[in-house]
Tab-separated table of C-alpha atoms and ligand atoms in Angstrom:
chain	number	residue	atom	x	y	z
A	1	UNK	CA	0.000	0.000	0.000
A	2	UNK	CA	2.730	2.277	0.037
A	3	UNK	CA	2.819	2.971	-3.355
A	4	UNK	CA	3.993	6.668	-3.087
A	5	UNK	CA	7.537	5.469	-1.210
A	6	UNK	CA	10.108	5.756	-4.065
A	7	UNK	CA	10.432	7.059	-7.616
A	8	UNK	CA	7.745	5.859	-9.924
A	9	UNK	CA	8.488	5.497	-13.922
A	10	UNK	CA	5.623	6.657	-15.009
A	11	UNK	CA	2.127	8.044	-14.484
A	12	UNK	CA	0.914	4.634	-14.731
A	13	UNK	CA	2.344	2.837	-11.997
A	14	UNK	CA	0.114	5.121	-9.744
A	15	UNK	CA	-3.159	3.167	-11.158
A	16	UNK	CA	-5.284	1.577	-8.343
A	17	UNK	CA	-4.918	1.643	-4.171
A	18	UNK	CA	-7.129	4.055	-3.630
A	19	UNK	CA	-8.142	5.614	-0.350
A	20	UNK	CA	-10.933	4.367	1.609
A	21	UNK	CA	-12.580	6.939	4.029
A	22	UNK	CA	-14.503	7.105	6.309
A	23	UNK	CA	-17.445	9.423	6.158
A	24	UNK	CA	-18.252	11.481	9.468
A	25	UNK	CA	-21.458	13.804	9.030
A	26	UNK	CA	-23.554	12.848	5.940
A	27	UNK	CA	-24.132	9.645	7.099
A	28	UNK	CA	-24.667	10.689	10.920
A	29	UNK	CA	-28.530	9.930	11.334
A	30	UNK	CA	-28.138	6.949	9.442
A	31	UNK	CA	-27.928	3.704	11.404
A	32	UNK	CA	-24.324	2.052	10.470
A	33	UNK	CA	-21.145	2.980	9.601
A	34	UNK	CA	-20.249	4.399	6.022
A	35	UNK	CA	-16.483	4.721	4.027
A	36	UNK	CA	-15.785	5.746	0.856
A	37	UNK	CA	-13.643	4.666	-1.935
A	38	UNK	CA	-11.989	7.454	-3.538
A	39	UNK	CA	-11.379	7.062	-6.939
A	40	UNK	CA	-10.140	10.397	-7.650
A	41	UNK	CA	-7.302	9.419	-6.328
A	42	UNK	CA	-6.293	7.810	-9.879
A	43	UNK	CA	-4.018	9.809	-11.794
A	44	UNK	CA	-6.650	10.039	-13.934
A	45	UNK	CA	-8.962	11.166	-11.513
A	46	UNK	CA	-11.715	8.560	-12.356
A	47	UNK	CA	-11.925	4.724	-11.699
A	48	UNK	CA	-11.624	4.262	-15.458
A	49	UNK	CA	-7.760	4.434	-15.089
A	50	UNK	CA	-8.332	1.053	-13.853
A	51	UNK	CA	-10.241	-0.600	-17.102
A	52	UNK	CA	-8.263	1.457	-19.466
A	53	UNK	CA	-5.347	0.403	-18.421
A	54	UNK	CA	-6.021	-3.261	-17.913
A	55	UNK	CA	-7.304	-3.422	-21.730
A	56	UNK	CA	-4.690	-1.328	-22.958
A	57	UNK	CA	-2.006	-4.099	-21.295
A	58	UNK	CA	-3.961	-6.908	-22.048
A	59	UNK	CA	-4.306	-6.026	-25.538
A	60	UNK	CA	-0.218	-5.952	-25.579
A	61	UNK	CA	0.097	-8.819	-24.225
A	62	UNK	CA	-2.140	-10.722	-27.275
A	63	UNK	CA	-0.014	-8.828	-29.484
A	64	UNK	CA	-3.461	-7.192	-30.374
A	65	UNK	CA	-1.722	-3.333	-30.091
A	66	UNK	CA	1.573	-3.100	-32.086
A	67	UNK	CA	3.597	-0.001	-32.532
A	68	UNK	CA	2.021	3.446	-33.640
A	69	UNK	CA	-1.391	1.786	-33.140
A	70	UNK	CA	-4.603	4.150	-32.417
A	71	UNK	CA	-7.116	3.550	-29.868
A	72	UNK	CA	-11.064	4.394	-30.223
A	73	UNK	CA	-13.494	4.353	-27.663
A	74	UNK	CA	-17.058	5.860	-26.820
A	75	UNK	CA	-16.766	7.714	-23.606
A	76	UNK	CA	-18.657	9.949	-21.578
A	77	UNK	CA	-15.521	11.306	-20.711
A	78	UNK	CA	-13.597	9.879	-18.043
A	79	UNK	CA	-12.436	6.669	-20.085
A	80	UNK	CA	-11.644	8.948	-22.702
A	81	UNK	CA	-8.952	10.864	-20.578
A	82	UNK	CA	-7.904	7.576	-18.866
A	83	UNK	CA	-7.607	6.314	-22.566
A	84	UNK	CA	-5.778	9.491	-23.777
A	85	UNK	CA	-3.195	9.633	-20.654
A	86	UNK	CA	-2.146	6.135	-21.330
A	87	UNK	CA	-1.640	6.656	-24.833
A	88	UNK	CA	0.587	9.499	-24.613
A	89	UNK	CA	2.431	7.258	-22.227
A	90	UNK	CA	2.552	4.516	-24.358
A	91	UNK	CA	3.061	6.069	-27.567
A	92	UNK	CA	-0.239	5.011	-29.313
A	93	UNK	CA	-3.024	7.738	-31.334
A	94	UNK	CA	-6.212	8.380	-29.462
A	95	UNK	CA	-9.773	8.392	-31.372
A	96	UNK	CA	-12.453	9.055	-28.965
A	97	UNK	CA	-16.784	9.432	-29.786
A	98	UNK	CA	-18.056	11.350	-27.017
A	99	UNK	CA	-21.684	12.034	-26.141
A	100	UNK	CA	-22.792	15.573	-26.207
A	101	UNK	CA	-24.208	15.373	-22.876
A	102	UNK	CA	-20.581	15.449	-21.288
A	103	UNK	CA	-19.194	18.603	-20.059
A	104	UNK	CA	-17.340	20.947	-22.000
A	105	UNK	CA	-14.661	20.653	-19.602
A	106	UNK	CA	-14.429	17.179	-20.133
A	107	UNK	CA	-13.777	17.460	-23.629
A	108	UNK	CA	-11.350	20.292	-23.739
A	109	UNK	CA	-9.544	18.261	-21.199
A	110	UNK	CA	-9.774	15.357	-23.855
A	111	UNK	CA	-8.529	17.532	-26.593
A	112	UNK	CA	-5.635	18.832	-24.187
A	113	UNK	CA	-4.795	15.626	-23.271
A	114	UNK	CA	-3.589	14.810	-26.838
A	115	UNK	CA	-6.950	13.003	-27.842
A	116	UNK	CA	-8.863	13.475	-31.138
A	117	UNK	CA	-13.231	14.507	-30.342
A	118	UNK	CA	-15.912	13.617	-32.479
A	119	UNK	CA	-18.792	14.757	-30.315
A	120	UNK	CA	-22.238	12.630	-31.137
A	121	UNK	CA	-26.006	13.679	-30.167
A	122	UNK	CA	-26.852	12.043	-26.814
A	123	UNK	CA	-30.833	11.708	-27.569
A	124	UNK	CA	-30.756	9.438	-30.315
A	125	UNK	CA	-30.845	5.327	-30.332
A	126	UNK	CA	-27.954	3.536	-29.778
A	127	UNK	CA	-28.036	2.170	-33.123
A	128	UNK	CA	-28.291	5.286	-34.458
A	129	UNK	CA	-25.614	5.689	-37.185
A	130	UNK	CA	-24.766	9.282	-35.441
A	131	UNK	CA	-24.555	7.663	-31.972
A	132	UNK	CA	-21.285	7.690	-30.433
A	133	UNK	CA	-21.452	4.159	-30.050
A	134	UNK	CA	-21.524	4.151	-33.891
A	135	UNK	CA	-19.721	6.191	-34.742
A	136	UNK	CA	-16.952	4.350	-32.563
A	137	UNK	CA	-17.535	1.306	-34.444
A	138	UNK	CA	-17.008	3.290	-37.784
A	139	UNK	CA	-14.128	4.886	-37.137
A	140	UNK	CA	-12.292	1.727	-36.064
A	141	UNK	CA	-13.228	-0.225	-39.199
A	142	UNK	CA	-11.949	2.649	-40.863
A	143	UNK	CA	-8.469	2.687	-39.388
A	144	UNK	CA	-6.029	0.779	-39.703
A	145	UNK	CA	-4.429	-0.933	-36.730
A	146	UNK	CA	-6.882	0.487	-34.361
A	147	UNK	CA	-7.966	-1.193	-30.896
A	148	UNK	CA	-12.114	-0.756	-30.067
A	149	UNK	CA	-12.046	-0.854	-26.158
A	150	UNK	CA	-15.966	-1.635	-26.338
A	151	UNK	CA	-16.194	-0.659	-22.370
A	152	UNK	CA	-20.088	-1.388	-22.820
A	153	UNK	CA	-19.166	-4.951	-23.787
A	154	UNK	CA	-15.819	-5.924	-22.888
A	155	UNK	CA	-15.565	-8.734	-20.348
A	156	UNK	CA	-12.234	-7.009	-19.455
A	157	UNK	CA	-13.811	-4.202	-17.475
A	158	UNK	CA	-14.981	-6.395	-15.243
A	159	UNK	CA	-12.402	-8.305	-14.699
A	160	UNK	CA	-10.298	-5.015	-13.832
A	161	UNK	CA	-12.412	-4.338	-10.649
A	162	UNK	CA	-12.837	-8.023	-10.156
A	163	UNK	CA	-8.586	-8.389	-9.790
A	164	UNK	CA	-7.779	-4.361	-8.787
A	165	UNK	CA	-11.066	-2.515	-6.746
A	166	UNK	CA	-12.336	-5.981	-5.470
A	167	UNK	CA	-9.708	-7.073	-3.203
A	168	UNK	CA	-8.687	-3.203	-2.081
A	169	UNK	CA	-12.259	-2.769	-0.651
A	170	UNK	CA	-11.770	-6.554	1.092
A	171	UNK	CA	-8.248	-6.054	2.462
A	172	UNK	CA	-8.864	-2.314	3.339
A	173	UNK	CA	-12.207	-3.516	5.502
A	174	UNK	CA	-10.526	-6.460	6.392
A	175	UNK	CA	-13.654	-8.501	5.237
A	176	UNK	CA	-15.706	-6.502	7.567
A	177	UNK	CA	-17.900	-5.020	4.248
A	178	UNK	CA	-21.340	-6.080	4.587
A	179	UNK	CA	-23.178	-3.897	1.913
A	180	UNK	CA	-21.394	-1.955	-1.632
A	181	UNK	CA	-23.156	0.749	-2.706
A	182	UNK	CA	-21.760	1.779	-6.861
A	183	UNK	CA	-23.152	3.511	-9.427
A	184	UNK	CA	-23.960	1.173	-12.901
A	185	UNK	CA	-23.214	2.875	-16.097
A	186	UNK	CA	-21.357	0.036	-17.900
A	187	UNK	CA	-21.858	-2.254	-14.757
A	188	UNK	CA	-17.720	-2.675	-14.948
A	189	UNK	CA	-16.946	-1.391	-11.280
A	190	UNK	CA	-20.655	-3.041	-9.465
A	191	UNK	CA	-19.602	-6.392	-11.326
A	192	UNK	CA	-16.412	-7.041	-10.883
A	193	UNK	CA	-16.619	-5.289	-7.048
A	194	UNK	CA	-19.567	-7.033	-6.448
A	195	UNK	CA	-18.423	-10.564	-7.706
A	196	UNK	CA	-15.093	-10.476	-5.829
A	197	UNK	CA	-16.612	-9.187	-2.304
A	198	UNK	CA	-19.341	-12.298	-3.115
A	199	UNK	CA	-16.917	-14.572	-3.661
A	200	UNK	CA	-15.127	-14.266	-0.173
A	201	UNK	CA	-18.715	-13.459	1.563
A	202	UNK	CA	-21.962	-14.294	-0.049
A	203	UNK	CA	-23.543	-12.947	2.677
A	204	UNK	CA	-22.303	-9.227	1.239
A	205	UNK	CA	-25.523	-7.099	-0.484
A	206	UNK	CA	-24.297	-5.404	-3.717
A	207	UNK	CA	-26.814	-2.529	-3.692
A	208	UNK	CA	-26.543	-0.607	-7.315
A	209	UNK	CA	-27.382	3.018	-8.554
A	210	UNK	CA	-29.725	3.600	-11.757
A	211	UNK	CA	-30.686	7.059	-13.315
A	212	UNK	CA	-34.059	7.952	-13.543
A	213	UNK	CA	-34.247	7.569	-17.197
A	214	UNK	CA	-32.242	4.794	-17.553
A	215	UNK	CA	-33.428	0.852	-18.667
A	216	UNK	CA	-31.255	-0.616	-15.926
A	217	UNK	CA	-33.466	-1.261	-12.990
A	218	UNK	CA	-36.427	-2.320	-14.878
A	219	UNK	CA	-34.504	-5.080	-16.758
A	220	UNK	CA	-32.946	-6.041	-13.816
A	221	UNK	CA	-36.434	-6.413	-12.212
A	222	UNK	CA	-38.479	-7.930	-14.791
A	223	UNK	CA	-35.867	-9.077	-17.513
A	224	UNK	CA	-37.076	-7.022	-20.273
A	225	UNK	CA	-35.735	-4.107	-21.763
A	226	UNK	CA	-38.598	-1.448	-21.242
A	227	UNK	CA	-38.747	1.522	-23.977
A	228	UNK	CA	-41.048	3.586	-21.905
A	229	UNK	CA	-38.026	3.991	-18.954
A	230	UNK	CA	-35.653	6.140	-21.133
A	231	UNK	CA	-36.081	9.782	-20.673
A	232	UNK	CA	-33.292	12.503	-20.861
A	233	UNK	CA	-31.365	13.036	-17.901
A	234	UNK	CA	-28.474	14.780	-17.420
A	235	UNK	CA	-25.846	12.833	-14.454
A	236	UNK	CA	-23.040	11.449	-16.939
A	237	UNK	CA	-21.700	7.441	-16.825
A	238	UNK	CA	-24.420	6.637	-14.293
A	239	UNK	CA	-27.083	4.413	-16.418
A	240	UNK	CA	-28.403	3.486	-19.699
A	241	UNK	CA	-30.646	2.949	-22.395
A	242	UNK	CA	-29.286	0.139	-23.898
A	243	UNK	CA	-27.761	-3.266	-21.886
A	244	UNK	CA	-24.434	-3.396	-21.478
A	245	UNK	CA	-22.608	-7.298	-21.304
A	246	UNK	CA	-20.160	-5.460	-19.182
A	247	UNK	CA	-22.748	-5.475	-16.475
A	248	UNK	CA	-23.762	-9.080	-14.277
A	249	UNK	CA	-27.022	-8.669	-13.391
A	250	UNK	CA	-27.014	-11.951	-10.626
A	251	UNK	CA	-24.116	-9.929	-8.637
A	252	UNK	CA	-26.287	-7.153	-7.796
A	253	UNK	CA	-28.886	-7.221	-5.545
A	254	UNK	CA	-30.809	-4.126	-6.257
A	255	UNK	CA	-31.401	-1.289	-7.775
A	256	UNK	CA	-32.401	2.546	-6.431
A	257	UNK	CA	-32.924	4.843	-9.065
A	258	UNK	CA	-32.307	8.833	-8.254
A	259	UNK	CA	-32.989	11.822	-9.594
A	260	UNK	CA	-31.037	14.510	-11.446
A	261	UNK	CA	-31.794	17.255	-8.765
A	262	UNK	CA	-31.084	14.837	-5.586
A	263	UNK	CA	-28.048	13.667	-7.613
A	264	UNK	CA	-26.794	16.953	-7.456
A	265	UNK	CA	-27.472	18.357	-4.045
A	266	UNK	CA	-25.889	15.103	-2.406
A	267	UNK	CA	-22.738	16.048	-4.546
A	268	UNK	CA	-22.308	19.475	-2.950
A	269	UNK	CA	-23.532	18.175	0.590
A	270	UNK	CA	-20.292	15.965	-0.024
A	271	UNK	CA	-18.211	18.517	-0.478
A	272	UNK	CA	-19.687	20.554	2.233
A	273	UNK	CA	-19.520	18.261	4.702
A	274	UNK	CA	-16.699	16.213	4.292
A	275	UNK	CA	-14.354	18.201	2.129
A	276	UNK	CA	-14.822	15.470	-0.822
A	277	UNK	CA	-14.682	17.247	-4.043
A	278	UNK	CA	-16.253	14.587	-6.095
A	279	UNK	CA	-18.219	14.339	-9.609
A	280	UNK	CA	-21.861	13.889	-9.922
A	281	UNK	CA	-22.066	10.313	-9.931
A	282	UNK	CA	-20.910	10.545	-6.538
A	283	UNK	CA	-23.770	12.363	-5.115
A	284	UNK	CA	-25.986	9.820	-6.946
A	285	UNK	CA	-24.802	7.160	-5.112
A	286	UNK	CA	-25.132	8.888	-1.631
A	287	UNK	CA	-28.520	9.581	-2.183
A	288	UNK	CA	-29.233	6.287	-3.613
A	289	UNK	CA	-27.139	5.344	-0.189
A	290	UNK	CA	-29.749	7.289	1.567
A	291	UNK	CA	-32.772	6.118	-0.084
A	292	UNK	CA	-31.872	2.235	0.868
A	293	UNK	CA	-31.475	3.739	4.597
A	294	UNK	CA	-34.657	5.035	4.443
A	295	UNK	CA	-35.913	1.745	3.351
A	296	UNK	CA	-34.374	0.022	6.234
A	297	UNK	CA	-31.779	-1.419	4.403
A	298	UNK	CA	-29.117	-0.969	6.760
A	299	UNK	CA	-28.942	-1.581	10.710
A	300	UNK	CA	-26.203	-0.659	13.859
A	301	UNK	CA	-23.868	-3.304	12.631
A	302	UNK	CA	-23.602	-2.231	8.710
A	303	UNK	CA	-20.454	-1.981	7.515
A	304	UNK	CA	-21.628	0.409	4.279
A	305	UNK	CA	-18.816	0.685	1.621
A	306	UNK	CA	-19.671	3.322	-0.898
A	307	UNK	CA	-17.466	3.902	-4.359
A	308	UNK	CA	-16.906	7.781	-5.658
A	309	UNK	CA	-16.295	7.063	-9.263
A	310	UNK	CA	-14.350	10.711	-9.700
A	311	UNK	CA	-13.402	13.652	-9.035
A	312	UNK	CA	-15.208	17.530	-8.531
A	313	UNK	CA	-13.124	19.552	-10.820
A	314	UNK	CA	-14.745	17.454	-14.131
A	315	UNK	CA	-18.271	19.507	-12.981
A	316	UNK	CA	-17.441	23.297	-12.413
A	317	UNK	CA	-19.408	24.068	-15.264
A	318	UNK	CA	-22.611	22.154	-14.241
A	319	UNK	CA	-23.556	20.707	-10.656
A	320	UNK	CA	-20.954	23.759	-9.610
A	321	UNK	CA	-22.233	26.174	-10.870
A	322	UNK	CA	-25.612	27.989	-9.763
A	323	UNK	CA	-26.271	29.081	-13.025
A	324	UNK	CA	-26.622	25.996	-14.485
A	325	UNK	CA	-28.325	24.715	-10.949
A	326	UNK	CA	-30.934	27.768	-11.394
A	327	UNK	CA	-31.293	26.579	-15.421
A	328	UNK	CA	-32.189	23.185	-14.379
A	329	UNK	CA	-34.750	24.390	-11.682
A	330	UNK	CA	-32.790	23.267	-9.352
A	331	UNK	CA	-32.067	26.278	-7.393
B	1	LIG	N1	-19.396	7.524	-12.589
B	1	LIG	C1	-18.778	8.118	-13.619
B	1	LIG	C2	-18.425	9.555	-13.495
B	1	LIG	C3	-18.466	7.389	-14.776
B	1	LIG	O1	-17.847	7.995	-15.803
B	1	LIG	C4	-18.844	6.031	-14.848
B	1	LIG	C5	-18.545	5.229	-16.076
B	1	LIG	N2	-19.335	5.482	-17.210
B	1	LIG	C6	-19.519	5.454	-13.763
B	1	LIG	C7	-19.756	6.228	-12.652
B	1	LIG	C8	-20.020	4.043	-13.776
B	1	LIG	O2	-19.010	3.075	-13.681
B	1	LIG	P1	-19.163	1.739	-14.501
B	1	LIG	O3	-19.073	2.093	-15.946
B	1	LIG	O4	-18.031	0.883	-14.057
B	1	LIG	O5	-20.486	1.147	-14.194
C-alpha cells in the first residue's frame, strides 16, 4: 500500500490503491457505519484508469496493439482521458466518440490531453448511425491498426475491478464489508466489485445506482428491456438505455434509481460536509445510499462501503455552478 515510497516510472504505476474513508457527518442519522472509496485518487482522476489500463495491457500482451497503433473508444468522458493519458504514455493515437451530454470541460480536457473529439447527439438510439457508439464502431473499421475498447461490452472491465477494486475494498475492511453501494453505467466497477466481495462473503448485499431515465433497474427487475423507462437526464456514466454485457445482473442485488436534482445536491452536501470534491455520480450514489437507509436497508452493525467514481473539478461548469443549478430548476 505504500505505493507513493520511491520514484515511480511513469504516471501509470500510480493506477489503483485508492483511499478508503470514512465518512463522518452525511451519514450521521443513518444507522451504520459508512467509508468511501476514492477514486479520484487515480491519476486520472476517475476509476476508469483502472479498465483502461487493464485493456490497454492486455491487448499488448495478445499482441493485439503493435507499434504506432490508435485507440477508439465511446466515452462519456472519463475513459476517454484515462484512454488518452495512457496513450501518450505509451506512444499510441487516441480516437475518442463522445456524447454531447458530457461537459465541455471534459472534452477540452480530452482535446488537451492529446486526444482526437468527435462529439455525437446524446438523444438518439444507440443504433443510431450518429450515436457515439456508432460512430466508434465506424471509425475503427476505418483505421487501420486500431484497438475498439468496447467498455459497454468488454468482459475485461470487469475483470479489472474483479482483480484491482475488489480485493482493495476486502483487504482495506478487512472482510468486515457487509453492503457496496456503486453507481452502474457500464456495470464494470458493481460487477467485478460485487463478484469479488461475493466470492469471499456471499452474505455481502451489492446494492446498485440507476438514473431515472435509464433501462437498468427495470430489466434487472423484470428481464425485459422497457422503452417507456428512457427519458433525458443529465448525471453522466451513471445508467443506460441500452444493456451493457459489461454489467452481471445476478451480482447485484438491487437497484435505487435517483434523480437529477437529488443527484446533485448530495454532490455538494459531499463537499460541504466532508471536504470530498467529487463528480456527480458521486452524489448519486449517496442519495441512492440514503434512499436504501430510508428503506431500512441498513442496521447498527452495517459496515456500508460506498465507491466515488471521480473527481469535482470534471463539474465546475454544471452541478458547480448555480447558473446551471438555477437553469435546471434546481435552485
Ligand atoms: N461515474 C462516472 C463519473 C463514470 O464515468 C462512470 C462510467 N461510465 C460510472 C460512474 C459508472 O461506472 P461503470 O461504468 O463501471 O459502471
Amino acid at each position: 500500500m505504500n505505493k507513493n515510497k520511491g520514484i515511480h516510472n511513469n504516471i501509470l504505476e500510480l493506477v489503483g490503491e485508492t483511499p478508503l474513508i470514512k465518512l463522518q457527518k452525511i451519514t450521521k442519522n443513518l444507522k451504520g457505519a459508512y467509508f468511501a472509496k476514492i477514486e479520484a485518487f487515480n491519476p486520472g482522476h476517475s476509476s476508469k484508469d483502472r479498465i483502461a489500463l487493464h485493456i490497454i495491457n492486455n491487448a499488448e500482451k495478445k499482441g493485439i496493439l503493435k507499434k504506432g497503433a490508435t485507440i477508439v473508444e465511446t466515452t462519456s468522458g472519463n475513459t476517454g482521458f484515462s484512454l488518452a493519458m495512457i496513450s501518450i504514455v505509451k506512444g499510441y493515437k487516441c480516437i475518442l466518440a463522445v456524447s454531447d451530454k458530457s461537459s465541455a470541460d471534459k472534452i477540452n480536457l480530452l482535446k488537451t490531453m492529446g486526444a482526437e473529439v468527435h462529439v455525437c447527439p446524446a438523444d438518439v438510439a444507440a443504433d443510431d448511425p450518429r450515436s457515439y457508439y456508432e460512430v466508434a464502431k465506424t471509425i475503427h473499421k476505418k483505421t487501420k491498426n486500431s484497438v475498439y475498447i468496447n467498455q459497454y461490452f468488454n468482459e475485461l472491465n470487469i475483470e479489472a475491478h474483479y482483480k484491482t477494486t475488489g480485493p482493495e475494498i476486502w483487504q482495506q475492511t478487512a472482510g468486515k464489508i457487509t453492503h457496496l453501494v456503486a453507481a452502474s453505467g457500464t456495470g464494470g466497477t458493481i460487477s467485478g466489485v460485487g463478484k469479488y466481495l461475493k466470492e469471499q462473503n456471499p452474505n455481502i448485499k451489492i446494492l446498485g445506482v440507476d438514473a431515472i431515465g435509464s433501462v437498468l433497474k427495470k430489466y434487472h427487475e423484470t428481464g425485459e428491456f422497457d422503452i417507456n423507462e428512457i427519458q433525458p437526464y443529465k448525471i453522466e456514466g451513471l445508467g443506460k438505455t441500452l444493456i451493457p454485457t459489461a454489467t452481471d445482473f445476478d451480482i447485484i442485488d438491487v437497484y435505487e434509481k435517483v434523480s437529477d436534482k437529488d443527484a446533485a445536491f448530495a454532490s455538494r452536501e459531499i463537499v460541504k460536509k466532508e471536504g470530498l470534491f467529487c463528480g456527480y455520480t458521486s452524489g448519486a450514489v449517496m442519495q441512492a445510499t440514503k434512499q436504501y437507509a430510508a428503506q431500512n436497508y441498513f442496521d447498527e452493525n452495517s459496515f456500508v462501503v460506498v465507491i466515488f467514481p471521480d473527481h469535482g473539478s470534471r463539474y465546475m461548469n454544471k452541478i458547480y455552478n448555480d447558473n446551471w443549478m438555477k437553469t435546471q430548476g434546481f435552485l
